[in-house]
XYZ file of N, CA and C in Angstrom:
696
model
N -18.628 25.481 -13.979
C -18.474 25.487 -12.541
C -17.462 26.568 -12.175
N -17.688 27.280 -11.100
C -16.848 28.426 -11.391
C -16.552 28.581 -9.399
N -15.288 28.701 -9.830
C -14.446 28.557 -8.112
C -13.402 29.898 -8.000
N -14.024 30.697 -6.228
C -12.623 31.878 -6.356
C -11.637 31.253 -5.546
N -10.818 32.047 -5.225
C -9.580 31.975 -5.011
C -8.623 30.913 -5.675
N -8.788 31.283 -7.106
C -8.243 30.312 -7.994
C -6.365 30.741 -8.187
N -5.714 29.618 -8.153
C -4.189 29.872 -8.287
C -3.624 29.890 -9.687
N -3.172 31.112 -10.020
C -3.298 31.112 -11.687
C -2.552 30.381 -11.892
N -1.368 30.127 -11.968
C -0.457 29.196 -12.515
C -0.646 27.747 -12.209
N -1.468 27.143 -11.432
C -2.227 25.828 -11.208
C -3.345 26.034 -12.173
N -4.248 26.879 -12.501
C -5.413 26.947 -13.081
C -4.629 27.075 -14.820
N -3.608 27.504 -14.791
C -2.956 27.499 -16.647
C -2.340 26.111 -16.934
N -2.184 25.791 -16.021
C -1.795 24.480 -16.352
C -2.373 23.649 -16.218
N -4.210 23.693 -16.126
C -5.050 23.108 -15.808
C -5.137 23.319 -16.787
N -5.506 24.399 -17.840
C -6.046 24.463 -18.967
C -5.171 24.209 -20.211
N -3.860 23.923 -20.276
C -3.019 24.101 -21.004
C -2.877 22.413 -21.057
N -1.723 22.303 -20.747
C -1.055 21.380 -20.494
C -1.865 19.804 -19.958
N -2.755 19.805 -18.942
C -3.680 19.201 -18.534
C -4.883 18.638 -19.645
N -5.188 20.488 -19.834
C -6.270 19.833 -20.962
C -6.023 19.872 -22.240
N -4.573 19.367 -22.226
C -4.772 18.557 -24.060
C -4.463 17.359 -24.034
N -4.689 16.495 -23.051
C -4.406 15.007 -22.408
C -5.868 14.339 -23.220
N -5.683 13.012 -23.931
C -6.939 12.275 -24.259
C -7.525 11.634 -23.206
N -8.977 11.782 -23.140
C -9.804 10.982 -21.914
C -10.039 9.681 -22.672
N -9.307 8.858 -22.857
C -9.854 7.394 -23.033
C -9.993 6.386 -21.735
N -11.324 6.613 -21.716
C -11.785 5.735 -20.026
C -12.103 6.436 -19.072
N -12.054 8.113 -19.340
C -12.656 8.916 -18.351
C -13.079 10.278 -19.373
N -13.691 10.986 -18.302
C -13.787 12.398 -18.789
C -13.255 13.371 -18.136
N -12.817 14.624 -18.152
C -12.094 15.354 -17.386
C -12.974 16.590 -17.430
N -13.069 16.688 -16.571
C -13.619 18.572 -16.031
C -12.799 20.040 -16.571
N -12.351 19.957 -17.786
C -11.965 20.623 -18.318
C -11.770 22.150 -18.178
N -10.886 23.047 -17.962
C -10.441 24.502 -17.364
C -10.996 25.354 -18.982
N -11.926 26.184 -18.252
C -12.602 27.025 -19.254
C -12.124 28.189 -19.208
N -11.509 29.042 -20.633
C -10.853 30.304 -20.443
C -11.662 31.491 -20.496
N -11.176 32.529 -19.820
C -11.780 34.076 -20.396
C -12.087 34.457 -21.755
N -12.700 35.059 -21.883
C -13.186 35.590 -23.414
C -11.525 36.183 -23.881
N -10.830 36.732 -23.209
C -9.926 36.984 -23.526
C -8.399 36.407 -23.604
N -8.780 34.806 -23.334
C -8.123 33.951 -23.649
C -7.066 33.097 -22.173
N -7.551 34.649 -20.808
C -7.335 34.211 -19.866
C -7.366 32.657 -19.074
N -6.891 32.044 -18.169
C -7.482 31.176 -16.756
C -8.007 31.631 -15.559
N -7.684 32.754 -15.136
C -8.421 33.238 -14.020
C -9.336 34.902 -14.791
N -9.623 34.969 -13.700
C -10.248 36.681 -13.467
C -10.703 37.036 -12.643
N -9.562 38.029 -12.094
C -10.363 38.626 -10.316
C -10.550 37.614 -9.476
N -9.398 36.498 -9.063
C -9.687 35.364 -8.349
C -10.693 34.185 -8.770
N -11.130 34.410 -9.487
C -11.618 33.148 -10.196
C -11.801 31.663 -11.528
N -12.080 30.931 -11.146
C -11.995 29.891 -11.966
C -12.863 29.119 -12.576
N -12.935 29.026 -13.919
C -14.043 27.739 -14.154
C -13.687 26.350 -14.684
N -14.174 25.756 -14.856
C -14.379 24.001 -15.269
C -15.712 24.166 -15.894
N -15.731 23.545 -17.180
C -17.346 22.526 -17.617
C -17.868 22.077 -16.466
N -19.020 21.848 -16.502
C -19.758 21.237 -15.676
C -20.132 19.989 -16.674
N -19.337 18.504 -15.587
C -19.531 17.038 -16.582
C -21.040 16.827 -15.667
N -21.273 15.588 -16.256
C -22.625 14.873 -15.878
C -22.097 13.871 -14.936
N -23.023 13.914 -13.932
C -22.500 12.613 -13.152
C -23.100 12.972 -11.389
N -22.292 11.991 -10.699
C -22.856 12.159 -9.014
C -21.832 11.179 -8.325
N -21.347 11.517 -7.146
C -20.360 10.675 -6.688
C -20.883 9.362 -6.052
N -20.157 8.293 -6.303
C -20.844 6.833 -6.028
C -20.856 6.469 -4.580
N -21.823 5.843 -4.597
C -21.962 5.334 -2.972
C -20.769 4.671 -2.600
N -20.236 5.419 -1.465
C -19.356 4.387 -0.655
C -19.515 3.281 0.022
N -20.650 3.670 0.583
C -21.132 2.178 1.330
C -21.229 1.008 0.111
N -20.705 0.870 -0.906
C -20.983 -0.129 -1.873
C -19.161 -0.617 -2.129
N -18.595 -1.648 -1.903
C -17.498 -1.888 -2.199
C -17.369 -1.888 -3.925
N -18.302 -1.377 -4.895
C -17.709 -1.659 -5.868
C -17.953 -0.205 -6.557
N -17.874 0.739 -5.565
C -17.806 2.174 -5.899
C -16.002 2.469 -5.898
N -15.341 1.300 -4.724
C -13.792 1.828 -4.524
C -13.452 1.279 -5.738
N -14.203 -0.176 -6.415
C -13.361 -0.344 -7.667
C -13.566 0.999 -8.737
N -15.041 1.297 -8.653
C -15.015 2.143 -9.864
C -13.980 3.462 -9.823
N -13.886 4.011 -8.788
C -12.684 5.148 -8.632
C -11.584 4.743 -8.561
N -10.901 3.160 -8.513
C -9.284 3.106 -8.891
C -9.336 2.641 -10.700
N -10.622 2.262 -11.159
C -10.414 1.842 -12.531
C -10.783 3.692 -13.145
N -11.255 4.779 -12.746
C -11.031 5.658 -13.246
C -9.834 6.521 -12.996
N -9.288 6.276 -11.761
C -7.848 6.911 -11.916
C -6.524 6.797 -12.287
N -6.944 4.879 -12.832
C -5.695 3.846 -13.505
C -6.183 4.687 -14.908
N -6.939 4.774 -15.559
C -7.136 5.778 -16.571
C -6.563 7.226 -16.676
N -7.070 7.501 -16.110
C -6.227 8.938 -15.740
C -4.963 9.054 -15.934
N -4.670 8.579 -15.169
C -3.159 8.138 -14.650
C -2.189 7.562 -15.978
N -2.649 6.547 -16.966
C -1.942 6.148 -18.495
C -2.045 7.515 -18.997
N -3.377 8.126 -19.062
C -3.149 9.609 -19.869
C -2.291 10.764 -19.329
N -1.883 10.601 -17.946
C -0.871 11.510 -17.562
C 0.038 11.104 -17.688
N 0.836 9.789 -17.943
C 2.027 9.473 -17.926
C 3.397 9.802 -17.999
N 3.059 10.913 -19.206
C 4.326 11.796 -20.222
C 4.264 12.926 -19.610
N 3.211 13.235 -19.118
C 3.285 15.015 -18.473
C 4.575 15.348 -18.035
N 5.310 16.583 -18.539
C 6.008 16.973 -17.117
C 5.563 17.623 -15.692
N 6.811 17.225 -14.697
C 6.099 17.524 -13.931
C 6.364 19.383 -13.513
N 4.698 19.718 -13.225
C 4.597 21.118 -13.142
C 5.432 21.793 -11.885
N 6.054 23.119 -12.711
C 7.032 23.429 -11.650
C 6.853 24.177 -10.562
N 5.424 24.526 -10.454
C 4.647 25.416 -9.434
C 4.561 24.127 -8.357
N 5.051 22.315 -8.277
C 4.764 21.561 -7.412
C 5.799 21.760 -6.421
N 6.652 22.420 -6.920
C 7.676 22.731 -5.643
C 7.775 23.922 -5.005
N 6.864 24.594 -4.875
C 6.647 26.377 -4.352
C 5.361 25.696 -3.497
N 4.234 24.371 -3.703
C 3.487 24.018 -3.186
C 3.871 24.948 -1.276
N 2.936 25.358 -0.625
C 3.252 25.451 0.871
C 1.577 25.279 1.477
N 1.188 24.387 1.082
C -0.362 23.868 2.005
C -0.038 22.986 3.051
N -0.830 22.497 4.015
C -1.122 21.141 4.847
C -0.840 20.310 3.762
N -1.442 19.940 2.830
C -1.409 18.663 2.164
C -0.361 18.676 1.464
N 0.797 19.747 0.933
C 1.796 19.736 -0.100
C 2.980 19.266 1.334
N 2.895 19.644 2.671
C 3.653 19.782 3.507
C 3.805 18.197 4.091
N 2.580 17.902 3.852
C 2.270 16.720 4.700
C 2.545 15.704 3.454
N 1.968 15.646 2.199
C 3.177 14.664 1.305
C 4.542 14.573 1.052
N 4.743 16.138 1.368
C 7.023 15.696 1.064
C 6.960 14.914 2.866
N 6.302 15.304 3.528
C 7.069 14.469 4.971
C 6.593 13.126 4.690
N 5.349 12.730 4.463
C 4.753 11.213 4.414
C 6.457 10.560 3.148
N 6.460 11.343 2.327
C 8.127 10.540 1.513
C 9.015 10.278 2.114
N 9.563 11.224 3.549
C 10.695 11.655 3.945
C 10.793 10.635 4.678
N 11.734 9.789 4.433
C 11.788 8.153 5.083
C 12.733 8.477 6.702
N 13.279 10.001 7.158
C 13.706 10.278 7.930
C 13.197 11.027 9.044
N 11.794 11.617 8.342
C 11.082 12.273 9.370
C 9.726 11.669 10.074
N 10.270 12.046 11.497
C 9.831 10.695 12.503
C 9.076 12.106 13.943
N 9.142 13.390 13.334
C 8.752 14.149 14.193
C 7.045 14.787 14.122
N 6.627 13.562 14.984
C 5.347 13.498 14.916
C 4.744 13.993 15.910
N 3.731 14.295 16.771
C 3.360 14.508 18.174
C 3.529 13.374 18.643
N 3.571 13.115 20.705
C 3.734 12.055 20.492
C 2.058 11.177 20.625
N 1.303 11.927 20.442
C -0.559 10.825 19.395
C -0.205 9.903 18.657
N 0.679 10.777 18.079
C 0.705 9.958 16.434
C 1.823 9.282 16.334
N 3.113 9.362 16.580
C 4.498 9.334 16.751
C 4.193 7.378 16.596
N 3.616 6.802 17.191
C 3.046 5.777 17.657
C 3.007 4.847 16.072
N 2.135 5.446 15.052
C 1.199 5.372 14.274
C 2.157 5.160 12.944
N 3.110 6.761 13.020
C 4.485 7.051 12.105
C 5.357 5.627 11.912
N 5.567 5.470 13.152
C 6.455 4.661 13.456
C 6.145 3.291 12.794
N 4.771 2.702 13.043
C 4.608 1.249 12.343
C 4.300 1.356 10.746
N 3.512 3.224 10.396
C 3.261 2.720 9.072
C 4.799 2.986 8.366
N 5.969 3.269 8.536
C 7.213 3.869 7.734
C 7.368 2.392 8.013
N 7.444 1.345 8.488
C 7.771 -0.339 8.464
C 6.801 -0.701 7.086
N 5.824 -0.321 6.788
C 5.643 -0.697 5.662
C 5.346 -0.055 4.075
N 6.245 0.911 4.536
C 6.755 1.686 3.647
C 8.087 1.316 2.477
N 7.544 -0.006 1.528
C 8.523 0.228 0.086
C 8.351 1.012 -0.973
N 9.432 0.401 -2.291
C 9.318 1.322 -3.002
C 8.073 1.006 -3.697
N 7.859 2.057 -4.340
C 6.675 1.844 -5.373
C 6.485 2.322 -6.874
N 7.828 2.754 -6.891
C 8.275 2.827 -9.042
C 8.104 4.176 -8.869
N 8.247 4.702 -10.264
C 8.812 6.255 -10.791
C 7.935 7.117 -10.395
N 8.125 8.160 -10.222
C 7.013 8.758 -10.228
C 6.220 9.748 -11.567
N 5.048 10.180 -11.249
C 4.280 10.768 -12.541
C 3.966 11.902 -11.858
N 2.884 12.446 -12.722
C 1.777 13.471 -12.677
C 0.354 12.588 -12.108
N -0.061 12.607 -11.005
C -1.052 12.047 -10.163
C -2.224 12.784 -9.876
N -3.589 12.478 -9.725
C -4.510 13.229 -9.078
C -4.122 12.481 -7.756
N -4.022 12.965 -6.553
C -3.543 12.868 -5.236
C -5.244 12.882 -4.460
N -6.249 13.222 -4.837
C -7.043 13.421 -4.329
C -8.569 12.454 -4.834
N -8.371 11.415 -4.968
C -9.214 10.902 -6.294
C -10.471 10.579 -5.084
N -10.887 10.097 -4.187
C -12.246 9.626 -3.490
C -13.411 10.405 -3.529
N -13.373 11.955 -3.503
C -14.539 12.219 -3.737
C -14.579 13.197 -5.415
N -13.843 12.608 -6.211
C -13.601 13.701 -7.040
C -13.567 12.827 -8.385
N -14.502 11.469 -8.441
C -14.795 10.780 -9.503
C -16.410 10.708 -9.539
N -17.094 11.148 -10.560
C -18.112 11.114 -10.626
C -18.875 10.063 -11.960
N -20.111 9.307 -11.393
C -20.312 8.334 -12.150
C -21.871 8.677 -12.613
N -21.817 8.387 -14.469
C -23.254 8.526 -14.444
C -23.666 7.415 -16.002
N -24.990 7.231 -16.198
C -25.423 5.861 -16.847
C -24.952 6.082 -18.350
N -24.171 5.073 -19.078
C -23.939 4.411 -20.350
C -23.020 6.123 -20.474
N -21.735 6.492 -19.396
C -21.199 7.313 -19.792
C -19.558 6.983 -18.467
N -18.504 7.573 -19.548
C -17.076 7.065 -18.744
C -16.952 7.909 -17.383
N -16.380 7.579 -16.424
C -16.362 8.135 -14.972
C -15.694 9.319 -15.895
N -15.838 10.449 -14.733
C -15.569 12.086 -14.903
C -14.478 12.514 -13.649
N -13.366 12.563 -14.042
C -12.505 13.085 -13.146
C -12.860 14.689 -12.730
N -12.595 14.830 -11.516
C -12.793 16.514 -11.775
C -11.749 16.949 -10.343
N -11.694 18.162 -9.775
C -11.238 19.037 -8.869
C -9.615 18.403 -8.690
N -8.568 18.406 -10.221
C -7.764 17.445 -9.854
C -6.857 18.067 -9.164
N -5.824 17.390 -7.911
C -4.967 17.586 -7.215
C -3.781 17.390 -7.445
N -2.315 18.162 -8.342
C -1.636 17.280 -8.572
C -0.584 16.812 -7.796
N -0.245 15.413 -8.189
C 1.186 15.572 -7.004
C 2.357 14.337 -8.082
N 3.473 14.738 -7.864
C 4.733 13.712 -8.467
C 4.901 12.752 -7.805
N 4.209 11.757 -7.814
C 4.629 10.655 -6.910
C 3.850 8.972 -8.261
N 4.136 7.756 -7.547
C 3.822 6.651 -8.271
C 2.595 6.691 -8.179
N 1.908 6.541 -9.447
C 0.195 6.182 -9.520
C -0.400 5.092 -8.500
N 0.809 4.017 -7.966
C -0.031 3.687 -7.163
C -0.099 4.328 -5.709
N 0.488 5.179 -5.579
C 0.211 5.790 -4.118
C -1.135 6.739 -4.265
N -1.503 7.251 -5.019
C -2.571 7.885 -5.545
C -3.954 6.814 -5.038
N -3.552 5.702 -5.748
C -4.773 4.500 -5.381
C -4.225 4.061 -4.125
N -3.499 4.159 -3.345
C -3.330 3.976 -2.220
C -4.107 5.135 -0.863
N -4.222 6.145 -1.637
C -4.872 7.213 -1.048
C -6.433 7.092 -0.352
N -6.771 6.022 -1.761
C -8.344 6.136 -1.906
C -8.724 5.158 -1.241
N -7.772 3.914 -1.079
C -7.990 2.736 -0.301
C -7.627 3.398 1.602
N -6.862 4.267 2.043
C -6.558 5.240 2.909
C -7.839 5.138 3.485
N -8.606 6.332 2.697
C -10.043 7.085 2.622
C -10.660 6.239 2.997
N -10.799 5.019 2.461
C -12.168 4.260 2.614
C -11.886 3.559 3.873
N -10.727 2.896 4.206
C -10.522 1.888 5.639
C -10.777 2.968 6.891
N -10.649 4.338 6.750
C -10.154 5.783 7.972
C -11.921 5.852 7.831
N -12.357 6.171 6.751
C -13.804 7.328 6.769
C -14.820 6.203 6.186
N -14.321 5.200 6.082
C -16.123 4.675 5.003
C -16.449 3.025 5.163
N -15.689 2.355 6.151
C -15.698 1.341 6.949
C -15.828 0.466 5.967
N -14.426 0.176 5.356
C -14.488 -0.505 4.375
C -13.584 -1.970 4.766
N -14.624 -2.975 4.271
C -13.508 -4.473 4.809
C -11.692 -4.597 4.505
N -11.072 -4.671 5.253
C -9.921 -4.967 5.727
C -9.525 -5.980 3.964
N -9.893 -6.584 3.445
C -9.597 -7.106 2.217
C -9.760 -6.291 1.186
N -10.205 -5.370 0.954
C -10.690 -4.349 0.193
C -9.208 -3.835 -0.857
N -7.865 -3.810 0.027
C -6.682 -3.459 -0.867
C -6.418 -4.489 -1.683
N -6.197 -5.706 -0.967
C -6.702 -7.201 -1.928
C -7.472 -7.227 -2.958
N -8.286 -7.167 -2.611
C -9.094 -7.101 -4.054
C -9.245 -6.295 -4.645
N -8.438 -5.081 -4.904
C -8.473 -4.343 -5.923
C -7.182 -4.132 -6.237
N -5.985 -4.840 -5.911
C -4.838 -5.086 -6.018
C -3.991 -3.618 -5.979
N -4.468 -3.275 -4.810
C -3.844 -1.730 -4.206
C -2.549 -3.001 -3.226
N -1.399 -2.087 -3.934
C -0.304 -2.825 -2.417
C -0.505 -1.805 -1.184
N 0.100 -3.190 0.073
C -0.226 -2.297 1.256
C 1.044 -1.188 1.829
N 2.087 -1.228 0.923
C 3.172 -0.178 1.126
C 2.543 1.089 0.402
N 1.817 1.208 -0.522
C 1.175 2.280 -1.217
C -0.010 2.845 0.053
N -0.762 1.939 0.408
C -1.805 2.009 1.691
C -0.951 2.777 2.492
N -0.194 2.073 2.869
C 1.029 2.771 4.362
C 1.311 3.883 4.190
N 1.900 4.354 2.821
C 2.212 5.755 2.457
C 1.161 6.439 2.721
N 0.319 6.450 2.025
C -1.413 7.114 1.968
C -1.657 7.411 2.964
N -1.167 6.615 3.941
C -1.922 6.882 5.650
C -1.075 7.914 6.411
N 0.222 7.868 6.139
C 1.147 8.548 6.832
C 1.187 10.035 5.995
N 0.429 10.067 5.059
C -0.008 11.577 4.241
C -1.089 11.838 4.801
N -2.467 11.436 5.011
C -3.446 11.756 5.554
C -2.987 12.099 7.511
N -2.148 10.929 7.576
C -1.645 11.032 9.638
C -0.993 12.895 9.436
N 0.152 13.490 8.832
C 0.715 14.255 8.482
C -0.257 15.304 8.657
N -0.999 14.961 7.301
C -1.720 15.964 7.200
C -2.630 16.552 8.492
N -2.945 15.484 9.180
C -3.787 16.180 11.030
C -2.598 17.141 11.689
N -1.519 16.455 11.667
C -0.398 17.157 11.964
C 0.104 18.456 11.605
N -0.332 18.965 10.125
C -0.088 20.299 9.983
C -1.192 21.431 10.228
N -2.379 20.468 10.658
C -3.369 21.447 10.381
C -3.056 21.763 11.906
N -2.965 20.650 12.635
C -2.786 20.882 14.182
C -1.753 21.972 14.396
N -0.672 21.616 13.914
C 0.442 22.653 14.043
C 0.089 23.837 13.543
N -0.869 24.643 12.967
C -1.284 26.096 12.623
C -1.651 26.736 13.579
N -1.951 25.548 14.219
C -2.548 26.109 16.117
C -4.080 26.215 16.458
N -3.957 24.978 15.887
C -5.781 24.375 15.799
C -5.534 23.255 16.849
N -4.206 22.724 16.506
C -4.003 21.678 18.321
C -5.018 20.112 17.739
N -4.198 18.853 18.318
C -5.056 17.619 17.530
C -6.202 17.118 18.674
N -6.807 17.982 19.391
C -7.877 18.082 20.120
C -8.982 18.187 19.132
N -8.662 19.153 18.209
C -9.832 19.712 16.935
C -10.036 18.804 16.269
N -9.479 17.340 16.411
C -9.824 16.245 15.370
C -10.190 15.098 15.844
N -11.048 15.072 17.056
C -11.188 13.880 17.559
C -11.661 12.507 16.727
N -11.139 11.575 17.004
C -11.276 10.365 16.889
C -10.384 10.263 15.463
N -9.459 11.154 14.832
C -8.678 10.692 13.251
C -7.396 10.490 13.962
N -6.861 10.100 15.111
C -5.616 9.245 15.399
C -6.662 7.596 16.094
N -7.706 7.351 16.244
C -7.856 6.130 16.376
C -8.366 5.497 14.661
N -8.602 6.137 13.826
C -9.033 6.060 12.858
C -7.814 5.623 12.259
N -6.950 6.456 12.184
C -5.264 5.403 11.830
C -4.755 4.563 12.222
N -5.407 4.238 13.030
C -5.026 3.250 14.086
C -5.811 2.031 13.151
N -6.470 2.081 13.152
C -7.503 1.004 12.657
C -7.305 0.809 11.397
N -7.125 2.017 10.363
C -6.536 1.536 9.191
C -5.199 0.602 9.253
N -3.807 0.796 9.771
C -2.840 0.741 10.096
C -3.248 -1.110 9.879
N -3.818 -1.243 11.639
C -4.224 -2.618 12.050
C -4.743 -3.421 10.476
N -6.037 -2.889 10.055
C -6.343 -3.323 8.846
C -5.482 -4.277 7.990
N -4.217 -3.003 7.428
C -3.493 -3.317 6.202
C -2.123 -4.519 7.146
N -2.505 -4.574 8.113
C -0.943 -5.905 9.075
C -0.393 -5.024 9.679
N 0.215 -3.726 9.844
C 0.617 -2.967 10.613
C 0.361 -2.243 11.817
């Protein structure tokens, strides 16, 4: 699989460090080098191409199968250090996870300001942090008498369960998933809360580029409803 505008020092440590991790309970999309021993070339990147297809959401037991492949993941990243290119991060989403942490920043528009405000109430702690795929909902792929396939991973230093808090996020915002759903897959709802106030953030930076939160209609009632969901 081959992707440009690849970031070399994310893509070497995709191939390095990343991929000498054991897949027991998953498979990983593995960073394929240049003939010349390279990770990129001329802006580009590859991965194996695994077998597989992403699972129906409309099925509540697609959210189990993507937190039992990223609780996998996640034991095999355990020891990683964490990569030092995560603090030069400057995206929407690298911007919008240090603020979703920042138990002090409350400078939201006031859309959202609303939203900030009730999910940081259920915002505890949630243990050490690791090496995380941050992005796990559409980026587990499932296929017959073979282990889920992690792929396009995202990394971020934070607790594995905010990671599965992400995906439970995803599904209550985008995939109309029952309100018990963190329950039964024993996602806590302070991990949920976080998740939401990274995804809320994240409208927030894209808005702030000067796209304006007009360009996103209906993802501040969509937090809203997650929010309500999880008691908040």
């Amino acid at each position: 699989m081959l992707k440009p505008g690849a970031d070399p020092e994310y893509q070497a440590w995709l191939g390095s460090a990343l991929g000498r991790i054991a897949g027991e309970g998953f498979r990983l999309a593995r960073a394929v080098p240049t003939l010349d021993g390279a990770w990129t070339h001329e802006g580009w990147s590859a991965t194996f191409l695994v077998a597989g297809k992403e699972p129906d959401h409309a099925r509540n037991a697609a959210w189990r199968e993507i937190i039992e492949a990223g609780r996998a993941f996640h034991r095999a990243t355990s020891r990683l250090p964490k990569p030092p290119f995560l603090n030069r991060s400057d995206t929407w989403w690298s911007r919008a996870d240090r603020r979703a942490w920042d138990d002090h920043d409350l400078n939201a528009s006031p859309a959202l300001r609303p939203i900030v405000m009730r999910l940081r109430e259920g915002c505890t702690d949630l243990g050490p942090a690791q090496l995380v795929h941050g992005d796990l909902t559409r980026n587990v792929l499932l296929a017959p008498k073979m282990a889920p396939a992690v792929i396009d991973v995202s990394p971020y230093w934070r607790p594995p369960s905010y990671a599965e808090g992400v995906v439970l996020a995803d599904a209550l915002c985008w995939h109309r998933a029952p309100a018990s759903l963190p329950d039964e897959l024993g996602v806590r709802v302070a991990a949920v809360a976080r998740a939401l106030l990274f995804r809320a953030f994240t409208t927030q930076e894209r808005a702030n580029d000067g796209i304006g939160l007009d360009a996103f209609p209906g993802e501040i009632a969509r937090y809203d409803t997650a929010a309500a969901a999880i008691g908040l």
